[in-house]
Amino acid sequence: MRRLSIIGIGAGNPDHITVQATKALAGIDVVFLIGKGEDKADLAQLRKDICARYIKRPFRFVEAQDPERDRKPADYGAAVADWHAQRATIYERVIREELGASQHGAFLVWGDPSLYDSTLRIVDQVAALRTVAFDLDVIPGITSVQALAAAHKIALNRIGGPVHITTGRQLAQGMRGDDVVVMLDGGCAFNTVEADGIDIYWGAYVGTADEILVSGPLRQRGPEIEKLRAEARARHGWIMDTYLLRRN
Ligand SMILES: C[S@@+](CC[C@H](N)C(=O)[O-])C[C@H]1O[C@@H](n2cnc3c(N)ncnc32)[C@H](O)[C@@H]1O
């Protein structure tokens, strides 16, 4: 039977990788790299370094391109569902054609597969097609949210309180809760929030050598983060940032 592991690799620090992940990697024959064609070289390199370090047998990379995604669809949900269906077709083909009947393949997922990552959903879709059978396991990784909290030396929740994790797009519709973690923010959606009484704990490239951290009252720190963010994005050509908004 084919084996497939979905492995969380942490959010940018090579030391984020867990012992469980290194044990799984040791036996991998094929690593699937499904890119968007615009993948950042540094992030692709981290994946390759992890494989070189932990895979203990001859293995190969199988690369495929993601389908194009409509970035301004009239119906966001339908567009994402359609995009996932197209991706499932690609995943199904590479698993069926590139993984031998008794081989072990892996998808290396940034951070942890449970958080804003579609690999699990797509692999479920592949399994439902019943055209290729495989045993699946999922190995958790350190999310960028955990890395952010550790970098700022903070707990995410107040005593007994909830934490809301959301996207920049959703935050722009309103801040839901007093402790809100924002990911996937293409702009500076914190600007849409009434700043008085809110603290921000912001981090970009968290866990990497380029990490930038800023914290303090949103009213003062917001403009500073906006400037730092634009400069860093121009310097690197890309940015990944996450932040906690905390109502006092
Ligand atoms: C597609 S999501 C993937 C999240 C990932 N599965 C996780 O567990 O962190 C990408 C978003 O994660 C956040 N992110 C990932 N790595 C990061 C890092 N090293 N520093 C700051 N934010 C990061 C950013 O908000 C980015 O827009």
PDB file of C-alpha atoms and ligand atoms in Angstrom:
ATOM      1  CA  MET A   1       0.000   0.000   0.000  1.00  0.00           C
ATOM      2  CA  ARG A   2       1.207   3.526  -0.751  1.00  0.00           C
ATOM      3  CA  ARG A   3       1.863   5.691   2.327  1.00  0.00           C
ATOM      4  CA  LEU A   4       1.381   9.406   2.444  1.00  0.00           C
ATOM      5  CA  SER A   5       2.488  11.722   5.245  1.00  0.00           C
ATOM      6  CA  ILE A   6       1.432  15.310   5.571  1.00  0.00           C
ATOM      7  CA  ILE A   7       4.178  16.846   7.653  1.00  0.00           C
ATOM      8  CA  GLY A   8       4.104  20.235   9.388  1.00  0.00           C
ATOM      9  CA  ILE A   9       7.599  21.706   9.147  1.00  0.00           C
ATOM     10  CA  GLY A  10       7.218  24.812  11.304  1.00  0.00           C
ATOM     11  CA  ALA A  11       7.060  28.431  10.282  1.00  0.00           C
ATOM     12  CA  GLY A  12      10.561  29.204   9.068  1.00  0.00           C
ATOM     13  CA  ASN A  13      13.035  28.159  11.721  1.00  0.00           C
ATOM     14  CA  PRO A  14      14.702  24.862  10.726  1.00  0.00           C
ATOM     15  CA  ASP A  15      14.782  23.950  14.435  1.00  0.00           C
ATOM     16  CA  HIS A  16      10.968  23.985  14.541  1.00  0.00           C
ATOM     17  CA  ILE A  17      10.888  20.506  13.057  1.00  0.00           C
ATOM     18  CA  THR A  18       9.667  17.925  15.583  1.00  0.00           C
ATOM     19  CA  VAL A  19      11.298  14.583  16.406  1.00  0.00           C
ATOM     20  CA  GLN A  20       8.125  12.913  15.086  1.00  0.00           C
ATOM     21  CA  ALA A  21       8.608  14.719  11.767  1.00  0.00           C
ATOM     22  CA  THR A  22      12.275  13.756  11.505  1.00  0.00           C
ATOM     23  CA  LYS A  23      11.367  10.099  12.140  1.00  0.00           C
ATOM     24  CA  ALA A  24       8.758  10.178   9.371  1.00  0.00           C
ATOM     25  CA  LEU A  25      11.100  12.000   6.991  1.00  0.00           C
ATOM     26  CA  ALA A  26      13.815   9.370   7.461  1.00  0.00           C
ATOM     27  CA  GLY A  27      11.742   6.841   5.483  1.00  0.00           C
ATOM     28  CA  ILE A  28      10.432   9.059   2.675  1.00  0.00           C
ATOM     29  CA  ASP A  29      10.901   8.046  -0.985  1.00  0.00           C
ATOM     30  CA  VAL A  30       9.139  10.950  -2.704  1.00  0.00           C
ATOM     31  CA  VAL A  31       8.603  14.556  -1.631  1.00  0.00           C
ATOM     32  CA  PHE A  32       5.837  16.341  -3.491  1.00  0.00           C
ATOM     33  CA  LEU A  33       6.387  20.042  -4.085  1.00  0.00           C
ATOM     34  CA  ILE A  34       3.294  21.698  -5.479  1.00  0.00           C
ATOM     35  CA  GLY A  35       4.094  25.335  -6.129  1.00  0.00           C
ATOM     36  CA  LYS A  36       2.250  28.418  -7.141  1.00  0.00           C
ATOM     37  CA  GLY A  37       4.928  29.304  -9.680  1.00  0.00           C
ATOM     38  CA  GLU A  38       5.704  32.358  -7.538  1.00  0.00           C
ATOM     39  CA  ASP A  39       7.136  30.446  -4.595  1.00  0.00           C
ATOM     40  CA  LYS A  40       9.682  32.375  -2.640  1.00  0.00           C
ATOM     41  CA  ALA A  41      13.135  30.932  -3.223  1.00  0.00           C
ATOM     42  CA  ASP A  42      14.019  31.148   0.493  1.00  0.00           C
ATOM     43  CA  LEU A  43      10.951  29.138   1.507  1.00  0.00           C
ATOM     44  CA  ALA A  44      11.554  26.496  -1.170  1.00  0.00           C
ATOM     45  CA  GLN A  45      15.178  26.295  -0.012  1.00  0.00           C
ATOM     46  CA  LEU A  46      14.122  25.658   3.604  1.00  0.00           C
ATOM     47  CA  ARG A  47      12.055  22.682   2.459  1.00  0.00           C
ATOM     48  CA  LYS A  48      15.004  21.332   0.452  1.00  0.00           C
ATOM     49  CA  ASP A  49      17.416  21.817   3.370  1.00  0.00           C
ATOM     50  CA  ILE A  50      15.057  19.916   5.691  1.00  0.00           C
ATOM     51  CA  CYS A  51      14.872  17.031   3.220  1.00  0.00           C
ATOM     52  CA  ALA A  52      18.650  16.924   2.736  1.00  0.00           C
ATOM     53  CA  ARG A  53      19.133  16.875   6.497  1.00  0.00           C
ATOM     54  CA  TYR A  54      16.565  14.301   7.554  1.00  0.00           C
ATOM     55  CA  ILE A  55      15.750  11.941   4.682  1.00  0.00           C
ATOM     56  CA  LYS A  56      18.017   8.954   5.131  1.00  0.00           C
ATOM     57  CA  ARG A  57      17.509   7.075   1.882  1.00  0.00           C
ATOM     58  CA  PRO A  58      17.638   7.915  -1.848  1.00  0.00           C
ATOM     59  CA  PHE A  59      14.587  10.064  -2.532  1.00  0.00           C
ATOM     60  CA  ARG A  60      13.317  12.368  -5.211  1.00  0.00           C
ATOM     61  CA  PHE A  61      11.315  15.547  -5.501  1.00  0.00           C
ATOM     62  CA  VAL A  62       8.230  15.553  -7.690  1.00  0.00           C
ATOM     63  CA  GLU A  63       7.274  19.091  -8.601  1.00  0.00           C
ATOM     64  CA  ALA A  64       3.989  20.292 -10.080  1.00  0.00           C
ATOM     65  CA  GLN A  65       2.426  23.679 -10.617  1.00  0.00           C
ATOM     66  CA  ASP A  66      -0.744  24.810  -8.935  1.00  0.00           C
ATOM     67  CA  PRO A  67      -3.574  25.877 -11.249  1.00  0.00           C
ATOM     68  CA  GLU A  68      -4.094  29.606 -11.722  1.00  0.00           C
ATOM     69  CA  ARG A  69      -6.422  31.145  -9.150  1.00  0.00           C
ATOM     70  CA  ASP A  70      -8.984  33.846  -9.806  1.00  0.00           C
ATOM     71  CA  ARG A  71      -7.900  36.557  -7.333  1.00  0.00           C
ATOM     72  CA  LYS A  72     -10.993  38.748  -7.698  1.00  0.00           C
ATOM     73  CA  PRO A  73     -13.883  36.311  -8.077  1.00  0.00           C
ATOM     74  CA  ALA A  74     -17.523  37.387  -7.894  1.00  0.00           C
ATOM     75  CA  ASP A  75     -18.195  34.379  -5.624  1.00  0.00           C
ATOM     76  CA  TYR A  76     -15.186  33.760  -3.346  1.00  0.00           C
ATOM     77  CA  GLY A  77     -16.412  30.407  -1.907  1.00  0.00           C
ATOM     78  CA  ALA A  78     -17.250  28.937  -5.321  1.00  0.00           C
ATOM     79  CA  ALA A  79     -13.923  30.089  -6.779  1.00  0.00           C
ATOM     80  CA  VAL A  80     -11.941  28.474  -3.936  1.00  0.00           C
ATOM     81  CA  ALA A  81     -13.956  25.216  -4.236  1.00  0.00           C
ATOM     82  CA  ASP A  82     -13.253  25.132  -7.970  1.00  0.00           C
ATOM     83  CA  TRP A  83      -9.557  25.828  -7.392  1.00  0.00           C
ATOM     84  CA  HIS A  84      -9.359  23.017  -4.809  1.00  0.00           C
ATOM     85  CA  ALA A  85     -11.023  20.591  -7.233  1.00  0.00           C
ATOM     86  CA  GLN A  86      -8.402  21.449  -9.866  1.00  0.00           C
ATOM     87  CA  ARG A  87      -5.640  20.972  -7.301  1.00  0.00           C
ATOM     88  CA  ALA A  88      -7.117  17.590  -6.277  1.00  0.00           C
ATOM     89  CA  THR A  89      -6.790  16.448  -9.898  1.00  0.00           C
ATOM     90  CA  ILE A  90      -3.097  17.366  -9.855  1.00  0.00           C
ATOM     91  CA  TYR A  91      -2.457  15.729  -6.462  1.00  0.00           C
ATOM     92  CA  GLU A  92      -4.292  12.577  -7.563  1.00  0.00           C
ATOM     93  CA  ARG A  93      -2.149  12.314 -10.693  1.00  0.00           C
ATOM     94  CA  VAL A  94       1.196  12.769  -8.942  1.00  0.00           C
ATOM     95  CA  ILE A  95       0.306  10.317  -6.155  1.00  0.00           C
ATOM     96  CA  ARG A  96      -0.905   7.689  -8.639  1.00  0.00           C
ATOM     97  CA  GLU A  97       1.848   8.149 -11.228  1.00  0.00           C
ATOM     98  CA  GLU A  98       4.890   9.110  -9.162  1.00  0.00           C
ATOM     99  CA  LEU A  99       4.542   7.085  -5.950  1.00  0.00           C
ATOM    100  CA  GLY A 100       5.311   3.365  -6.259  1.00  0.00           C
ATOM    101  CA  ALA A 101       2.780   0.892  -4.838  1.00  0.00           C
ATOM    102  CA  SER A 102       4.810   0.349  -1.642  1.00  0.00           C
ATOM    103  CA  GLN A 103       6.500   3.738  -1.430  1.00  0.00           C
ATOM    104  CA  HIS A 104       6.169   6.503   1.145  1.00  0.00           C
ATOM    105  CA  GLY A 105       5.475  10.053  -0.061  1.00  0.00           C
ATOM    106  CA  ALA A 106       5.261  13.355   1.802  1.00  0.00           C
ATOM    107  CA  PHE A 107       3.768  16.785   1.482  1.00  0.00           C
ATOM    108  CA  LEU A 108       5.703  19.276   3.607  1.00  0.00           C
ATOM    109  CA  VAL A 109       3.304  21.863   4.965  1.00  0.00           C
ATOM    110  CA  TRP A 110       4.405  25.272   6.209  1.00  0.00           C
ATOM    111  CA  GLY A 111       3.653  25.636   9.925  1.00  0.00           C
ATOM    112  CA  ASP A 112       0.949  23.101  10.748  1.00  0.00           C
ATOM    113  CA  PRO A 113      -1.536  21.501   8.321  1.00  0.00           C
ATOM    114  CA  SER A 114      -4.506  22.424  10.542  1.00  0.00           C
ATOM    115  CA  LEU A 115      -4.209  26.160  10.066  1.00  0.00           C
ATOM    116  CA  TYR A 116      -4.970  27.992   6.803  1.00  0.00           C
ATOM    117  CA  ASP A 117      -3.623  25.216   4.653  1.00  0.00           C
ATOM    118  CA  SER A 118      -5.626  23.255   2.104  1.00  0.00           C
ATOM    119  CA  THR A 119      -3.455  20.122   1.828  1.00  0.00           C
ATOM    120  CA  LEU A 120      -5.674  18.016   4.142  1.00  0.00           C
ATOM    121  CA  ARG A 121      -8.865  19.027   2.354  1.00  0.00           C
ATOM    122  CA  ILE A 122      -7.347  18.278  -1.033  1.00  0.00           C
ATOM    123  CA  VAL A 123      -5.915  14.905   0.008  1.00  0.00           C
ATOM    124  CA  ASP A 124      -9.384  14.009   1.367  1.00  0.00           C
ATOM    125  CA  GLN A 125     -10.814  14.876  -2.042  1.00  0.00           C
ATOM    126  CA  VAL A 126      -8.217  12.638  -3.690  1.00  0.00           C
ATOM    127  CA  ALA A 127      -9.116   9.745  -1.363  1.00  0.00           C
ATOM    128  CA  ALA A 128     -12.803  10.227  -2.182  1.00  0.00           C
ATOM    129  CA  LEU A 129     -12.075   9.749  -5.893  1.00  0.00           C
ATOM    130  CA  ARG A 130     -11.059   6.127  -5.075  1.00  0.00           C
ATOM    131  CA  THR A 131      -8.651   6.000  -8.006  1.00  0.00           C
ATOM    132  CA  VAL A 132      -5.552   5.554  -5.851  1.00  0.00           C
ATOM    133  CA  ALA A 133      -5.414   4.020  -2.359  1.00  0.00           C
ATOM    134  CA  PHE A 134      -3.018   5.151   0.359  1.00  0.00           C
ATOM    135  CA  ASP A 135      -2.523   5.119   4.115  1.00  0.00           C
ATOM    136  CA  LEU A 136      -2.440   8.660   5.429  1.00  0.00           C
ATOM    137  CA  ASP A 137      -0.827  10.152   8.474  1.00  0.00           C
ATOM    138  CA  VAL A 138      -0.558  13.738   9.630  1.00  0.00           C
ATOM    139  CA  ILE A 139       2.355  15.055  11.653  1.00  0.00           C
ATOM    140  CA  PRO A 140       1.810  18.357  13.421  1.00  0.00           C
ATOM    141  CA  GLY A 141       4.171  21.301  13.165  1.00  0.00           C
ATOM    142  CA  ILE A 142       4.706  24.571  15.004  1.00  0.00           C
ATOM    143  CA  THR A 143       2.373  27.198  13.580  1.00  0.00           C
ATOM    144  CA  SER A 144       3.358  30.790  12.869  1.00  0.00           C
ATOM    145  CA  VAL A 145       0.885  31.732  15.620  1.00  0.00           C
ATOM    146  CA  GLN A 146       2.815  29.747  18.228  1.00  0.00           C
ATOM    147  CA  ALA A 147       6.094  31.121  16.887  1.00  0.00           C
ATOM    148  CA  LEU A 148       4.709  34.682  17.172  1.00  0.00           C
ATOM    149  CA  ALA A 149       3.540  34.154  20.766  1.00  0.00           C
ATOM    150  CA  ALA A 150       6.895  32.674  21.771  1.00  0.00           C
ATOM    151  CA  ALA A 151       8.832  35.484  20.075  1.00  0.00           C
ATOM    152  CA  HIS A 152       6.811  38.105  22.004  1.00  0.00           C
ATOM    153  CA  LYS A 153       6.869  35.954  25.174  1.00  0.00           C
ATOM    154  CA  ILE A 154       3.087  36.172  25.550  1.00  0.00           C
ATOM    155  CA  ALA A 155       0.144  33.841  26.059  1.00  0.00           C
ATOM    156  CA  LEU A 156      -2.543  34.199  23.389  1.00  0.00           C
ATOM    157  CA  ASN A 157      -5.570  34.004  25.673  1.00  0.00           C
ATOM    158  CA  ARG A 158      -6.433  35.778  28.884  1.00  0.00           C
ATOM    159  CA  ILE A 159      -7.320  33.491  31.850  1.00  0.00           C
ATOM    160  CA  GLY A 160     -10.152  31.226  30.710  1.00  0.00           C
ATOM    161  CA  GLY A 161     -10.760  33.461  27.677  1.00  0.00           C
ATOM    162  CA  PRO A 162     -11.135  32.649  23.977  1.00  0.00           C
ATOM    163  CA  VAL A 163      -8.849  33.540  21.068  1.00  0.00           C
ATOM    164  CA  HIS A 164     -10.170  34.275  17.614  1.00  0.00           C
ATOM    165  CA  ILE A 165      -7.904  33.398  14.673  1.00  0.00           C
ATOM    166  CA  THR A 166      -8.824  35.038  11.418  1.00  0.00           C
ATOM    167  CA  THR A 167      -7.596  36.621   8.185  1.00  0.00           C
ATOM    168  CA  GLY A 168      -6.951  40.222   7.195  1.00  0.00           C
ATOM    169  CA  ARG A 169      -9.956  40.018   4.873  1.00  0.00           C
ATOM    170  CA  GLN A 170     -12.229  39.002   7.781  1.00  0.00           C
ATOM    171  CA  LEU A 171     -10.771  41.533  10.204  1.00  0.00           C
ATOM    172  CA  ALA A 172     -11.770  44.270   7.781  1.00  0.00           C
ATOM    173  CA  GLN A 173     -15.408  43.217   8.470  1.00  0.00           C
ATOM    174  CA  GLY A 174     -14.936  43.882  12.209  1.00  0.00           C
ATOM    175  CA  MET A 175     -12.862  42.691  15.182  1.00  0.00           C
ATOM    176  CA  ARG A 176     -14.599  39.666  16.704  1.00  0.00           C
ATOM    177  CA  GLY A 177     -13.411  39.260  20.285  1.00  0.00           C
ATOM    178  CA  ASP A 178     -10.846  40.887  22.531  1.00  0.00           C
ATOM    179  CA  ASP A 179      -7.896  38.688  21.536  1.00  0.00           C
ATOM    180  CA  VAL A 180      -7.694  38.276  17.784  1.00  0.00           C
ATOM    181  CA  VAL A 181      -4.856  36.704  15.784  1.00  0.00           C
ATOM    182  CA  VAL A 182      -4.665  37.850  12.183  1.00  0.00           C
ATOM    183  CA  MET A 183      -2.978  35.894   9.396  1.00  0.00           C
ATOM    184  CA  LEU A 184      -2.970  36.164   5.620  1.00  0.00           C
ATOM    185  CA  ASP A 185      -3.193  39.939   5.690  1.00  0.00           C
ATOM    186  CA  GLY A 186      -2.247  41.217   2.239  1.00  0.00           C
ATOM    187  CA  GLY A 187      -2.300  44.815   3.462  1.00  0.00           C
ATOM    188  CA  CYS A 188      -2.533  46.319   6.918  1.00  0.00           C
ATOM    189  CA  ALA A 189      -6.071  45.370   7.932  1.00  0.00           C
ATOM    190  CA  PHE A 190      -5.355  46.559  11.489  1.00  0.00           C
ATOM    191  CA  ASN A 191      -5.926  50.040  10.050  1.00  0.00           C
ATOM    192  CA  THR A 192      -9.632  49.185   9.765  1.00  0.00           C
ATOM    193  CA  VAL A 193      -9.908  48.743  13.565  1.00  0.00           C
ATOM    194  CA  GLU A 194     -10.650  51.599  15.981  1.00  0.00           C
ATOM    195  CA  ALA A 195      -7.154  51.744  17.515  1.00  0.00           C
ATOM    196  CA  ASP A 196      -7.842  53.227  20.954  1.00  0.00           C
ATOM    197  CA  GLY A 197      -7.504  50.654  23.728  1.00  0.00           C
ATOM    198  CA  ILE A 198      -5.901  48.021  21.465  1.00  0.00           C
ATOM    199  CA  ASP A 199      -2.371  46.637  21.682  1.00  0.00           C
ATOM    200  CA  ILE A 200      -0.691  44.919  18.739  1.00  0.00           C
ATOM    201  CA  TYR A 201       1.935  42.175  18.830  1.00  0.00           C
ATOM    202  CA  TRP A 202       3.240  41.960  15.266  1.00  0.00           C
ATOM    203  CA  GLY A 203       5.861  39.700  13.710  1.00  0.00           C
ATOM    204  CA  ALA A 204       7.209  39.246  10.200  1.00  0.00           C
ATOM    205  CA  TYR A 205       9.424  36.353   9.020  1.00  0.00           C
ATOM    206  CA  VAL A 206       9.049  35.013  12.565  1.00  0.00           C
ATOM    207  CA  GLY A 207      11.601  32.354  13.445  1.00  0.00           C
ATOM    208  CA  THR A 208      13.907  33.227  10.556  1.00  0.00           C
ATOM    209  CA  ALA A 209      17.094  35.275  10.538  1.00  0.00           C
ATOM    210  CA  ASP A 210      15.042  38.194   9.150  1.00  0.00           C
ATOM    211  CA  GLU A 211      12.496  38.236  11.985  1.00  0.00           C
ATOM    212  CA  ILE A 212      11.026  41.658  12.814  1.00  0.00           C
ATOM    213  CA  LEU A 213       8.937  42.150  15.967  1.00  0.00           C
ATOM    214  CA  VAL A 214       6.993  45.203  17.089  1.00  0.00           C
ATOM    215  CA  SER A 215       4.549  45.509  19.984  1.00  0.00           C
ATOM    216  CA  GLY A 216       2.676  48.237  21.804  1.00  0.00           C
ATOM    217  CA  PRO A 217      -0.420  50.425  21.474  1.00  0.00           C
ATOM    218  CA  LEU A 218      -1.910  50.115  17.984  1.00  0.00           C
ATOM    219  CA  ARG A 219      -2.381  53.897  17.726  1.00  0.00           C
ATOM    220  CA  GLN A 220       1.420  54.437  17.958  1.00  0.00           C
ATOM    221  CA  ARG A 221       2.760  51.196  16.529  1.00  0.00           C
ATOM    222  CA  GLY A 222       0.358  50.886  13.572  1.00  0.00           C
ATOM    223  CA  PRO A 223       2.023  53.544  11.376  1.00  0.00           C
ATOM    224  CA  GLU A 224       5.478  52.241  12.334  1.00  0.00           C
ATOM    225  CA  ILE A 225       4.523  48.678  11.349  1.00  0.00           C
ATOM    226  CA  GLU A 226       3.037  49.906   8.070  1.00  0.00           C
ATOM    227  CA  LYS A 227       6.347  51.571   7.185  1.00  0.00           C
ATOM    228  CA  LEU A 228       8.512  48.624   8.322  1.00  0.00           C
ATOM    229  CA  ARG A 229       6.264  46.229   6.443  1.00  0.00           C
ATOM    230  CA  ALA A 230       6.518  48.158   3.169  1.00  0.00           C
ATOM    231  CA  GLU A 231      10.305  48.445   3.481  1.00  0.00           C
ATOM    232  CA  ALA A 232      10.730  44.744   4.315  1.00  0.00           C
ATOM    233  CA  ARG A 233       8.444  43.699   1.490  1.00  0.00           C
ATOM    234  CA  ALA A 234      10.417  45.815  -0.985  1.00  0.00           C
ATOM    235  CA  ARG A 235      13.711  44.427   0.324  1.00  0.00           C
ATOM    236  CA  HIS A 236      12.692  40.721   0.198  1.00  0.00           C
ATOM    237  CA  GLY A 237      10.135  40.850  -2.600  1.00  0.00           C
ATOM    238  CA  TRP A 238       7.591  39.138  -0.267  1.00  0.00           C
ATOM    239  CA  ILE A 239       6.434  39.202   3.318  1.00  0.00           C
ATOM    240  CA  MET A 240       4.725  36.854   5.762  1.00  0.00           C
ATOM    241  CA  ASP A 241       3.417  38.497   8.890  1.00  0.00           C
ATOM    242  CA  THR A 242       1.036  37.617  11.693  1.00  0.00           C
ATOM    243  CA  TYR A 243      -0.223  39.654  14.630  1.00  0.00           C
ATOM    244  CA  LEU A 244      -2.294  39.558  17.778  1.00  0.00           C
ATOM    245  CA  LEU A 245      -4.696  42.434  18.470  1.00  0.00           C
ATOM    246  CA  ARG A 246      -5.521  42.660  22.174  1.00  0.00           C
ATOM    247  CA  ARG A 247      -8.245  44.906  23.588  1.00  0.00           C
ATOM    248  CA  ASN A 248      -7.177  46.256  26.989  1.00  0.00           C
TER     249      ASN A 248
HETATM  250  C1  LIG B   1      -1.192  30.022   4.059  1.00  0.00           C
HETATM  251  S1  LIG B   1      -0.982  30.539   5.729  1.00  0.00           S
HETATM  252  C2  LIG B   1      -0.144  29.155   6.355  1.00  0.00           C
HETATM  253  C3  LIG B   1      -0.141  29.080   7.856  1.00  0.00           C
HETATM  254  C4  LIG B   1       0.615  27.890   8.383  1.00  0.00           C
HETATM  255  N1  LIG B   1      -0.060  26.631   8.056  1.00  0.00           N
HETATM  256  C5  LIG B   1       0.847  27.948   9.890  1.00  0.00           C
HETATM  257  O1  LIG B   1       0.582  26.935  10.578  1.00  0.00           O
HETATM  258  O2  LIG B   1       1.347  28.949  10.356  1.00  0.00           O
HETATM  259  C6  LIG B   1       0.275  31.757   5.523  1.00  0.00           C
HETATM  260  C7  LIG B   1       0.215  32.811   6.610  1.00  0.00           C
HETATM  261  O3  LIG B   1       0.840  32.309   7.777  1.00  0.00           O
HETATM  262  C8  LIG B   1       1.501  33.354   8.440  1.00  0.00           C
HETATM  263  N2  LIG B   1       2.931  32.995   8.520  1.00  0.00           N
HETATM  264  C9  LIG B   1       3.510  31.870   8.096  1.00  0.00           C
HETATM  265  N3  LIG B   1       4.816  31.842   8.402  1.00  0.00           N
HETATM  266  C10 LIG B   1       5.076  32.991   9.043  1.00  0.00           C
HETATM  267  C11 LIG B   1       6.231  33.539   9.638  1.00  0.00           C
HETATM  268  N4  LIG B   1       7.411  32.895   9.623  1.00  0.00           N
HETATM  269  N5  LIG B   1       6.137  34.756  10.249  1.00  0.00           N
HETATM  270  C12 LIG B   1       4.960  35.420  10.303  1.00  0.00           C
HETATM  271  N6  LIG B   1       3.831  34.940   9.755  1.00  0.00           N
HETATM  272  C13 LIG B   1       3.878  33.741   9.143  1.00  0.00           C
HETATM  273  C14 LIG B   1       1.239  34.631   7.664  1.00  0.00           C
HETATM  274  O4  LIG B   1       0.112  35.258   8.222  1.00  0.00           O
HETATM  275  C15 LIG B   1       0.947  34.086   6.288  1.00  0.00           C
HETATM  276  O5  LIG B   1       0.157  34.995   5.555  1.00  0.00           O
END
